[in-house]
Amino acid sequence: IEWTLVTQFNGTSTFALDASGATVRTWTGAAAGASVGYLRPDGSLVRPCVYAAGTLNGAARGGRIQVFAADGTLQHDLILASATSQQHHDVRPLPNGNILCIAWDTRTIAEQQAAGRSSATAVLWSEQLVELHPTGPSTYTVAWQWKVWDHLIQDATPGIATYGVVADHPERIDLNYGPAASPVDWIHMNSIDYSPERDEIVVSSRSWNEVWVIDHSTTTAQAASHAGGTRGRGGDLLYRWGNPAASRRGTTADRTFYVCHSATFVDAGLPGAGNIMVFNNGDRTGATNDWSQVVELAPPRDAAGSYVVPATGPFGPTVPTWSVGGPGGFFGGPTQCGAFRTRANTTLVTLANSGTLFEVDAAGRTIASQVLGVNVARVPRYRLVNGLWVGP
């Protein structure tokens, strides 16, 4: 049995399609989806959705995570929203039953100036990753946390802890890199995935046109520092790719991503396990040269499994190990979109601007296509194996 899972932006439902395209299961949530609903192995569903009372009203706002038990009953209804923080976009169920979330982390003008931001004129929406441990129908504790604000570098204000040569620290985040497209929602993370084999997290940033990898083996205290964890780097970035200009390791000519979404690790048991797959929206300057692409990256790692950090220049690889899409090909628009690798080693690609889902084989040939007729970010597929649902 295989289910393809569709979570609506323009409705309150998540529904499962079988191999024939028929709807075989429907879950009705409290509000429109914020991003993707995910099945757990036991058949329970984790679904992020809009929290109407949330005060941070940005793109793909969420703030509410509903967990439905395998029998469809609502098990948890969790609110992650305050005046200074709110879940948005994607979440990720973890093997331990917890839920990883992306959340805004607002910073005042005074906080920005104290950290060395040279153009602090309004509240800045930074980012954090929060791991929720549900404790009751509407309660949870925070099991782990990571914040961008703990890993800054800047060269505008000497004499403070964040000061340094930006290009010498690609593991940190340049406080004064500020894409004009999002002066408030500074980083605009939009997807998150987890590798249980490596205990690492990958996220994508729309504004920075990059993917970042972070060590999850740290404690929260280590995640706020530059040491500790399996890789010994604390919460500093282990890897980044897509736009070397953001770390002063390249120029605009070296840029690959033009808006990116849907960063995922290729799962164990599939070719390229541990590689990173990303949807490059390809929203280039102008109106006539846009085209999208799904790329698979094989990050260079040393014998110990750590990412190779070059002394100068951008992180490798120079080119993706696999891709589909190119000039004159498909274009999903400037928002969401995405791709998931399936257990059959095919790739499901979702184009948000047309609500189209298509499937390609390892050679990039389209083997199936359908118009979903709903507004959707991206669509995962699950297979029932020995009584457990297995998927991305």
mmCIF file of N, CA, C and O in Angstrom, residues 196-272:
data_model
loop_
_atom_site.group_PDB
_atom_site.id
_atom_site.type_symbol
_atom_site.label_atom_id
_atom_site.label_comp_id
_atom_site.label_asym_id
_atom_site.label_seq_id
_atom_site.Cartn_x
_atom_site.Cartn_y
_atom_site.Cartn_z
ATOM 1 N N PRO A 196 18.400 10.779 11.002
ATOM 2 C CA PRO A 196 18.650 10.012 12.235
ATOM 3 C C PRO A 196 20.009 9.330 12.213
ATOM 4 O O PRO A 196 20.606 9.111 13.272
ATOM 5 N N GLU A 197 20.524 9.005 11.028
ATOM 6 C CA GLU A 197 21.827 8.353 10.941
ATOM 7 C C GLU A 197 22.954 9.305 11.357
ATOM 8 O O GLU A 197 23.918 8.893 12.011
ATOM 9 N N ARG A 198 22.834 10.563 10.997
ATOM 10 C CA ARG A 198 23.878 11.545 11.299
ATOM 11 C C ARG A 198 23.506 12.463 12.456
ATOM 12 O O ARG A 198 24.344 13.229 12.931
ATOM 13 N N ASP A 199 22.272 12.405 12.921
ATOM 14 C CA ASP A 199 21.760 13.311 13.956
ATOM 15 C C ASP A 199 22.023 14.763 13.571
ATOM 16 O O ASP A 199 22.559 15.555 14.348
ATOM 17 N N GLU A 200 21.617 15.091 12.339
ATOM 18 C CA GLU A 200 21.807 16.428 11.798
ATOM 19 C C GLU A 200 20.490 16.958 11.233
ATOM 20 O O GLU A 200 19.593 16.192 10.864
ATOM 21 N N ILE A 201 20.414 18.271 11.159
ATOM 22 C CA ILE A 201 19.243 18.964 10.635
ATOM 23 C C ILE A 201 19.669 19.748 9.398
ATOM 24 O O ILE A 201 20.740 20.362 9.377
ATOM 25 N N VAL A 202 18.828 19.740 8.372
ATOM 26 C CA VAL A 202 19.043 20.604 7.219
ATOM 27 C C VAL A 202 17.840 21.527 7.081
ATOM 28 O O VAL A 202 16.692 21.099 7.274
ATOM 29 N N VAL A 203 18.108 22.804 6.812
ATOM 30 C CA VAL A 203 17.044 23.789 6.587
ATOM 31 C C VAL A 203 17.356 24.543 5.300
ATOM 32 O O VAL A 203 18.498 24.580 4.840
ATOM 33 N N SER A 204 16.323 25.147 4.724
ATOM 34 C CA SER A 204 16.519 26.010 3.566
ATOM 35 C C SER A 204 16.069 27.419 3.906
ATOM 36 O O SER A 204 15.149 27.627 4.697
ATOM 37 N N SER A 205 16.758 28.401 3.313
ATOM 38 C CA SER A 205 16.439 29.807 3.519
ATOM 39 C C SER A 205 16.079 30.441 2.184
ATOM 40 O O SER A 205 16.906 30.464 1.261
ATOM 41 N N ARG A 206 14.876 30.972 2.097
ATOM 42 C CA ARG A 206 14.430 31.611 0.861
ATOM 43 C C ARG A 206 15.210 32.891 0.600
ATOM 44 O O ARG A 206 15.633 33.168 -0.518
ATOM 45 N N SER A 207 15.401 33.704 1.636
ATOM 46 C CA SER A 207 16.033 35.010 1.466
ATOM 47 C C SER A 207 17.524 34.903 1.179
ATOM 48 O O SER A 207 18.085 35.708 0.444
ATOM 49 N N TRP A 208 18.165 33.889 1.787
ATOM 50 C CA TRP A 208 19.603 33.742 1.622
ATOM 51 C C TRP A 208 19.964 32.832 0.460
ATOM 52 O O TRP A 208 21.120 32.716 0.090
ATOM 53 N N ASN A 209 18.961 32.151 -0.097
ATOM 54 C CA ASN A 209 19.190 31.247 -1.226
ATOM 55 C C ASN A 209 20.246 30.192 -0.889
ATOM 56 O O ASN A 209 21.129 29.884 -1.694
ATOM 57 N N GLU A 210 20.104 29.619 0.313
ATOM 58 C CA GLU A 210 21.064 28.635 0.793
ATOM 59 C C GLU A 210 20.349 27.521 1.547
ATOM 60 O O GLU A 210 19.248 27.709 2.070
ATOM 61 N N VAL A 211 21.054 26.383 1.667
ATOM 62 C CA VAL A 211 20.705 25.366 2.653
ATOM 63 C C VAL A 211 21.802 25.347 3.709
ATOM 64 O O VAL A 211 22.979 25.577 3.405
ATOM 65 N N TRP A 212 21.405 25.090 4.958
ATOM 66 C CA TRP A 212 22.327 25.033 6.089
ATOM 67 C C TRP A 212 22.154 23.692 6.799
ATOM 68 O O TRP A 212 21.028 23.187 6.915
ATOM 69 N N VAL A 213 23.260 23.127 7.297
ATOM 70 C CA VAL A 213 23.210 21.910 8.101
ATOM 71 C C VAL A 213 23.689 22.236 9.514
ATOM 72 O O VAL A 213 24.700 22.927 9.702
ATOM 73 N N ILE A 214 22.954 21.723 10.517
ATOM 74 C CA ILE A 214 23.205 22.007 11.927
ATOM 75 C C ILE A 214 23.263 20.694 12.691
ATOM 76 O O ILE A 214 22.475 19.773 12.428
ATOM 77 N N ASP A 215 24.172 20.611 13.641
ATOM 78 C CA ASP A 215 24.337 19.412 14.472
ATOM 79 C C ASP A 215 23.230 19.360 15.521
ATOM 80 O O ASP A 215 23.044 20.293 16.296
ATOM 81 N N HIS A 216 22.493 18.237 15.543
ATOM 82 C CA HIS A 216 21.425 18.064 16.531
ATOM 83 C C HIS A 216 21.891 17.267 17.744
ATOM 84 O O HIS A 216 21.158 17.126 18.724
ATOM 85 N N SER A 217 23.118 16.757 17.707
ATOM 86 C CA SER A 217 23.609 15.938 18.816
ATOM 87 C C SER A 217 24.029 16.775 20.016
ATOM 88 O O SER A 217 24.414 16.232 21.058
ATOM 89 N N THR A 218 23.955 18.082 19.897
ATOM 90 C CA THR A 218 24.323 18.984 20.982
ATOM 91 C C THR A 218 23.236 19.053 22.040
ATOM 92 O O THR A 218 22.071 18.736 21.795
ATOM 93 N N THR A 219 23.618 19.513 23.238
ATOM 94 C CA THR A 219 22.636 19.976 24.207
ATOM 95 C C THR A 219 22.197 21.377 23.785
ATOM 96 O O THR A 219 22.812 21.995 22.903
ATOM 97 N N THR A 220 21.156 21.893 24.401
ATOM 98 C CA THR A 220 20.736 23.259 24.089
ATOM 99 C C THR A 220 21.841 24.259 24.409
ATOM 100 O O THR A 220 22.067 25.210 23.654
ATOM 101 N N ALA A 221 22.554 24.035 25.509
ATOM 102 C CA ALA A 221 23.663 24.930 25.864
ATOM 103 C C ALA A 221 24.763 24.860 24.817
ATOM 104 O O ALA A 221 25.320 25.886 24.406
ATOM 105 N N GLN A 222 25.089 23.662 24.347
ATOM 106 C CA GLN A 222 26.113 23.524 23.309
ATOM 107 C C GLN A 222 25.642 24.128 21.990
ATOM 108 O O GLN A 222 26.437 24.712 21.239
ATOM 109 N N ALA A 223 24.344 24.002 21.712
ATOM 110 C CA ALA A 223 23.790 24.550 20.479
ATOM 111 C C ALA A 223 23.891 26.069 20.433
ATOM 112 O O ALA A 223 23.867 26.668 19.360
ATOM 113 N N ALA A 224 24.022 26.704 21.598
ATOM 114 C CA ALA A 224 24.185 28.153 21.680
ATOM 115 C C ALA A 224 25.652 28.554 21.642
ATOM 116 O O ALA A 224 25.962 29.749 21.699
ATOM 117 N N SER A 225 26.541 27.571 21.533
ATOM 118 C CA SER A 225 27.975 27.837 21.580
ATOM 119 C C SER A 225 28.640 27.412 20.283
ATOM 120 O O SER A 225 27.972 27.052 19.304
ATOM 121 N N HIS A 226 29.960 27.413 20.288
ATOM 122 C CA HIS A 226 30.740 27.052 19.108
ATOM 123 C C HIS A 226 31.529 25.769 19.326
ATOM 124 O O HIS A 226 32.467 25.464 18.580
ATOM 125 N N ALA A 227 31.170 24.998 20.336
ATOM 126 C CA ALA A 227 31.871 23.749 20.634
ATOM 127 C C ALA A 227 30.884 22.734 21.187
ATOM 128 O O ALA A 227 29.821 23.082 21.702
ATOM 129 N N GLY A 228 31.263 21.440 21.075
ATOM 130 C CA GLY A 228 30.418 20.368 21.597
ATOM 131 C C GLY A 228 29.643 19.677 20.503
ATOM 132 O O GLY A 228 29.597 20.114 19.348
ATOM 133 N N GLY A 229 29.029 18.567 20.853
ATOM 134 C CA GLY A 229 28.311 17.757 19.883
ATOM 135 C C GLY A 229 29.238 16.811 19.155
ATOM 136 O O GLY A 229 30.464 16.876 19.289
ATOM 137 N N THR A 230 28.648 15.912 18.379
ATOM 138 C CA THR A 230 29.423 14.903 17.658
ATOM 139 C C THR A 230 30.485 15.514 16.766
ATOM 140 O O THR A 230 31.600 14.996 16.663
ATOM 141 N N ARG A 231 30.167 16.626 16.131
ATOM 142 C CA ARG A 231 31.102 17.253 15.200
ATOM 143 C C ARG A 231 32.021 18.268 15.872
ATOM 144 O O ARG A 231 32.894 18.833 15.223
ATOM 145 N N GLY A 232 31.803 18.521 17.166
ATOM 146 C CA GLY A 232 32.678 19.413 17.918
ATOM 147 C C GLY A 232 32.509 20.875 17.601
ATOM 148 O O GLY A 232 33.324 21.699 18.033
ATOM 149 N N ARG A 233 31.435 21.241 16.889
ATOM 150 C CA ARG A 233 31.264 22.624 16.441
ATOM 151 C C ARG A 233 30.128 23.343 17.141
ATOM 152 O O ARG A 233 29.785 24.470 16.775
ATOM 153 N N GLY A 234 29.527 22.696 18.148
ATOM 154 C CA GLY A 234 28.384 23.310 18.801
ATOM 155 C C GLY A 234 27.265 23.537 17.805
ATOM 156 O O GLY A 234 26.954 22.669 16.990
ATOM 157 N N GLY A 235 26.669 24.737 17.853
ATOM 158 C CA GLY A 235 25.573 25.059 16.947
ATOM 159 C C GLY A 235 25.982 25.824 15.708
ATOM 160 O O GLY A 235 25.114 26.289 14.958
ATOM 161 N N ASP A 236 27.289 25.975 15.476
ATOM 162 C CA ASP A 236 27.738 26.624 14.248
ATOM 163 C C ASP A 236 27.316 25.804 13.029
ATOM 164 O O ASP A 236 27.136 24.582 13.120
ATOM 165 N N LEU A 237 27.192 26.460 11.900
ATOM 166 C CA LEU A 237 26.806 25.763 10.680
ATOM 167 C C LEU A 237 27.884 24.754 10.295
ATOM 168 O O LEU A 237 29.069 25.090 10.242
ATOM 169 N N LEU A 238 27.455 23.531 10.007
ATOM 170 C CA LEU A 238 28.390 22.510 9.557
ATOM 171 C C LEU A 238 28.613 22.587 8.047
ATOM 172 O O LEU A 238 29.682 22.210 7.556
ATOM 173 N N TYR A 239 27.592 23.090 7.348
ATOM 174 C CA TYR A 239 27.629 23.074 5.884
ATOM 175 C C TYR A 239 26.635 24.099 5.374
ATOM 176 O O TYR A 239 25.596 24.345 6.007
ATOM 177 N N ARG A 240 26.966 24.723 4.246
ATOM 178 C CA ARG A 240 26.036 25.643 3.579
ATOM 179 C C ARG A 240 26.311 25.589 2.079
ATOM 180 O O ARG A 240 27.448 25.347 1.648
ATOM 181 N N TRP A 241 25.266 25.818 1.288
ATOM 182 C CA TRP A 241 25.433 25.704 -0.162
ATOM 183 C C TRP A 241 24.326 26.462 -0.872
ATOM 184 O O TRP A 241 23.192 26.507 -0.403
ATOM 185 N N GLY A 242 24.670 27.078 -1.995
ATOM 186 C CA GLY A 242 23.665 27.695 -2.847
ATOM 187 C C GLY A 242 23.933 29.132 -3.206
ATOM 188 O O GLY A 242 23.533 29.584 -4.279
ATOM 189 N N ASN A 243 24.610 29.877 -2.297
ATOM 190 C CA ASN A 243 24.838 31.306 -2.529
ATOM 191 C C ASN A 243 26.072 31.750 -1.757
ATOM 192 O O ASN A 243 25.966 32.340 -0.683
ATOM 193 N N PRO A 244 27.275 31.497 -2.277
ATOM 194 C CA PRO A 244 28.501 31.797 -1.534
ATOM 195 C C PRO A 244 28.675 33.263 -1.166
ATOM 196 O O PRO A 244 29.437 33.578 -0.238
ATOM 197 N N ALA A 245 27.989 34.172 -1.859
ATOM 198 C CA ALA A 245 28.101 35.589 -1.519
ATOM 199 C C ALA A 245 27.603 35.870 -0.112
ATOM 200 O O ALA A 245 28.046 36.825 0.532
ATOM 201 N N ALA A 246 26.714 35.034 0.401
ATOM 202 C CA ALA A 246 26.165 35.248 1.742
ATOM 203 C C ALA A 246 27.206 35.050 2.833
ATOM 204 O O ALA A 246 27.042 35.544 3.953
ATOM 205 N N SER A 247 28.273 34.323 2.531
ATOM 206 C CA SER A 247 29.350 34.101 3.497
ATOM 207 C C SER A 247 30.652 34.749 3.030
ATOM 208 O O SER A 247 31.718 34.458 3.565
ATOM 209 N N ARG A 248 30.561 35.622 2.037
ATOM 210 C CA ARG A 248 31.722 36.301 1.436
ATOM 211 C C ARG A 248 32.720 35.302 0.865
ATOM 212 O O ARG A 248 33.909 35.560 0.806
ATOM 213 N N ARG A 249 32.216 34.137 0.468
ATOM 214 C CA ARG A 249 33.065 33.104 -0.120
ATOM 215 C C ARG A 249 32.877 33.022 -1.641
ATOM 216 O O ARG A 249 33.276 32.042 -2.259
ATOM 217 N N GLY A 250 32.239 34.032 -2.205
ATOM 218 C CA GLY A 250 31.992 34.041 -3.636
ATOM 219 C C GLY A 250 31.260 35.307 -4.023
ATOM 220 O O GLY A 250 31.030 36.195 -3.202
ATOM 221 N N THR A 251 30.874 35.386 -5.281
ATOM 222 C CA THR A 251 30.159 36.548 -5.801
ATOM 223 C C THR A 251 28.804 36.108 -6.335
ATOM 224 O O THR A 251 28.449 34.921 -6.297
ATOM 225 N N THR A 252 28.058 37.063 -6.858
ATOM 226 C CA THR A 252 26.750 36.723 -7.427
ATOM 227 C C THR A 252 26.890 35.765 -8.602
ATOM 228 O O THR A 252 25.960 35.012 -8.907
ATOM 229 N N ALA A 253 28.053 35.759 -9.244
ATOM 230 C CA ALA A 253 28.273 34.840 -10.369
ATOM 231 C C ALA A 253 28.353 33.390 -9.916
ATOM 232 O O ALA A 253 28.168 32.469 -10.713
ATOM 233 N N ASP A 254 28.626 33.170 -8.609
ATOM 234 C CA ASP A 254 28.752 31.813 -8.079
ATOM 235 C C ASP A 254 27.425 31.271 -7.541
ATOM 236 O O ASP A 254 27.370 30.144 -7.055
ATOM 237 N N ARG A 255 26.405 32.062 -7.631
ATOM 238 C CA ARG A 255 25.113 31.699 -7.045
ATOM 239 C C ARG A 255 24.419 30.625 -7.874
ATOM 240 O O ARG A 255 24.416 30.667 -9.105
ATOM 241 N N THR A 256 23.828 29.639 -7.192
ATOM 242 C CA THR A 256 23.063 28.578 -7.847
ATOM 243 C C THR A 256 21.571 28.715 -7.577
ATOM 244 O O THR A 256 20.749 28.565 -8.490
ATOM 245 N N PHE A 257 21.196 28.980 -6.324
ATOM 246 C CA PHE A 257 19.784 29.039 -5.952
ATOM 247 C C PHE A 257 19.221 30.448 -6.149
ATOM 248 O O PHE A 257 19.829 31.440 -5.727
ATOM 249 N N TYR A 258 18.045 30.511 -6.763
ATOM 250 C CA TYR A 258 17.290 31.747 -6.902
ATOM 251 C C TYR A 258 15.924 31.496 -6.266
ATOM 252 O O TYR A 258 14.965 31.185 -6.947
ATOM 253 N N VAL A 259 15.898 31.605 -4.964
ATOM 254 C CA VAL A 259 14.806 31.161 -4.085
ATOM 255 C C VAL A 259 14.862 29.629 -4.023
ATOM 256 O O VAL A 259 14.852 28.959 -5.060
ATOM 257 N N CYS A 260 14.965 29.100 -2.819
ATOM 258 C CA CYS A 260 14.993 27.640 -2.671
ATOM 259 C C CYS A 260 14.042 27.204 -1.562
ATOM 260 O O CYS A 260 13.734 27.976 -0.646
ATOM 261 N N HIS A 261 13.571 25.983 -1.675
ATOM 262 C CA HIS A 261 12.650 25.362 -0.727
ATOM 263 C C HIS A 261 12.993 23.877 -0.609
ATOM 264 O O HIS A 261 13.805 23.348 -1.364
ATOM 265 N N SER A 262 12.341 23.209 0.321
ATOM 266 C CA SER A 262 12.272 21.744 0.344
ATOM 267 C C SER A 262 13.629 21.067 0.477
ATOM 268 O O SER A 262 13.967 20.169 -0.280
ATOM 269 N N ALA A 263 14.431 21.493 1.474
ATOM 270 C CA ALA A 263 15.697 20.810 1.744
ATOM 271 C C ALA A 263 15.412 19.507 2.482
ATOM 272 O O ALA A 263 14.767 19.508 3.535
ATOM 273 N N THR A 264 15.892 18.389 1.933
ATOM 274 C CA THR A 264 15.695 17.084 2.565
ATOM 275 C C THR A 264 16.955 16.244 2.427
ATOM 276 O O THR A 264 17.715 16.403 1.474
ATOM 277 N N PHE A 265 17.165 15.358 3.390
ATOM 278 C CA PHE A 265 18.204 14.338 3.261
ATOM 279 C C PHE A 265 17.641 13.149 2.485
ATOM 280 O O PHE A 265 16.485 12.759 2.697
ATOM 281 N N VAL A 266 18.445 12.573 1.599
ATOM 282 C CA VAL A 266 18.058 11.320 0.952
ATOM 283 C C VAL A 266 18.128 10.226 2.014
ATOM 284 O O VAL A 266 19.134 10.071 2.708
ATOM 285 N N ASP A 267 17.053 9.460 2.135
ATOM 286 C CA ASP A 267 16.920 8.502 3.232
ATOM 287 C C ASP A 267 17.848 7.307 3.099
ATOM 288 O O ASP A 267 18.266 6.926 1.993
ATOM 289 N N ALA A 268 18.149 6.702 4.249
ATOM 290 C CA ALA A 268 18.936 5.464 4.280
ATOM 291 C C ALA A 268 18.230 4.400 3.446
ATOM 292 O O ALA A 268 17.000 4.330 3.387
ATOM 293 N N GLY A 269 19.024 3.566 2.771
ATOM 294 C CA GLY A 269 18.476 2.496 1.950
ATOM 295 C C GLY A 269 18.241 2.880 0.513
ATOM 296 O O GLY A 269 17.890 2.023 -0.312
ATOM 297 N N LEU A 270 18.413 4.170 0.185
ATOM 298 C CA LEU A 270 18.243 4.631 -1.184
ATOM 299 C C LEU A 270 19.601 5.038 -1.756
ATOM 300 O O LEU A 270 20.507 5.415 -1.004
ATOM 301 N N PRO A 271 19.764 4.987 -3.063
ATOM 302 C CA PRO A 271 21.018 5.469 -3.651
ATOM 303 C C PRO A 271 21.275 6.916 -3.252
ATOM 304 O O PRO A 271 20.360 7.747 -3.263
ATOM 305 N N GLY A 272 22.517 7.214 -2.875
ATOM 306 C CA GLY A 272 22.845 8.578 -2.457
ATOM 307 C C GLY A 272 22.396 8.904 -1.047
ATOM 308 O O GLY A 272 22.264 10.086 -0.699
#
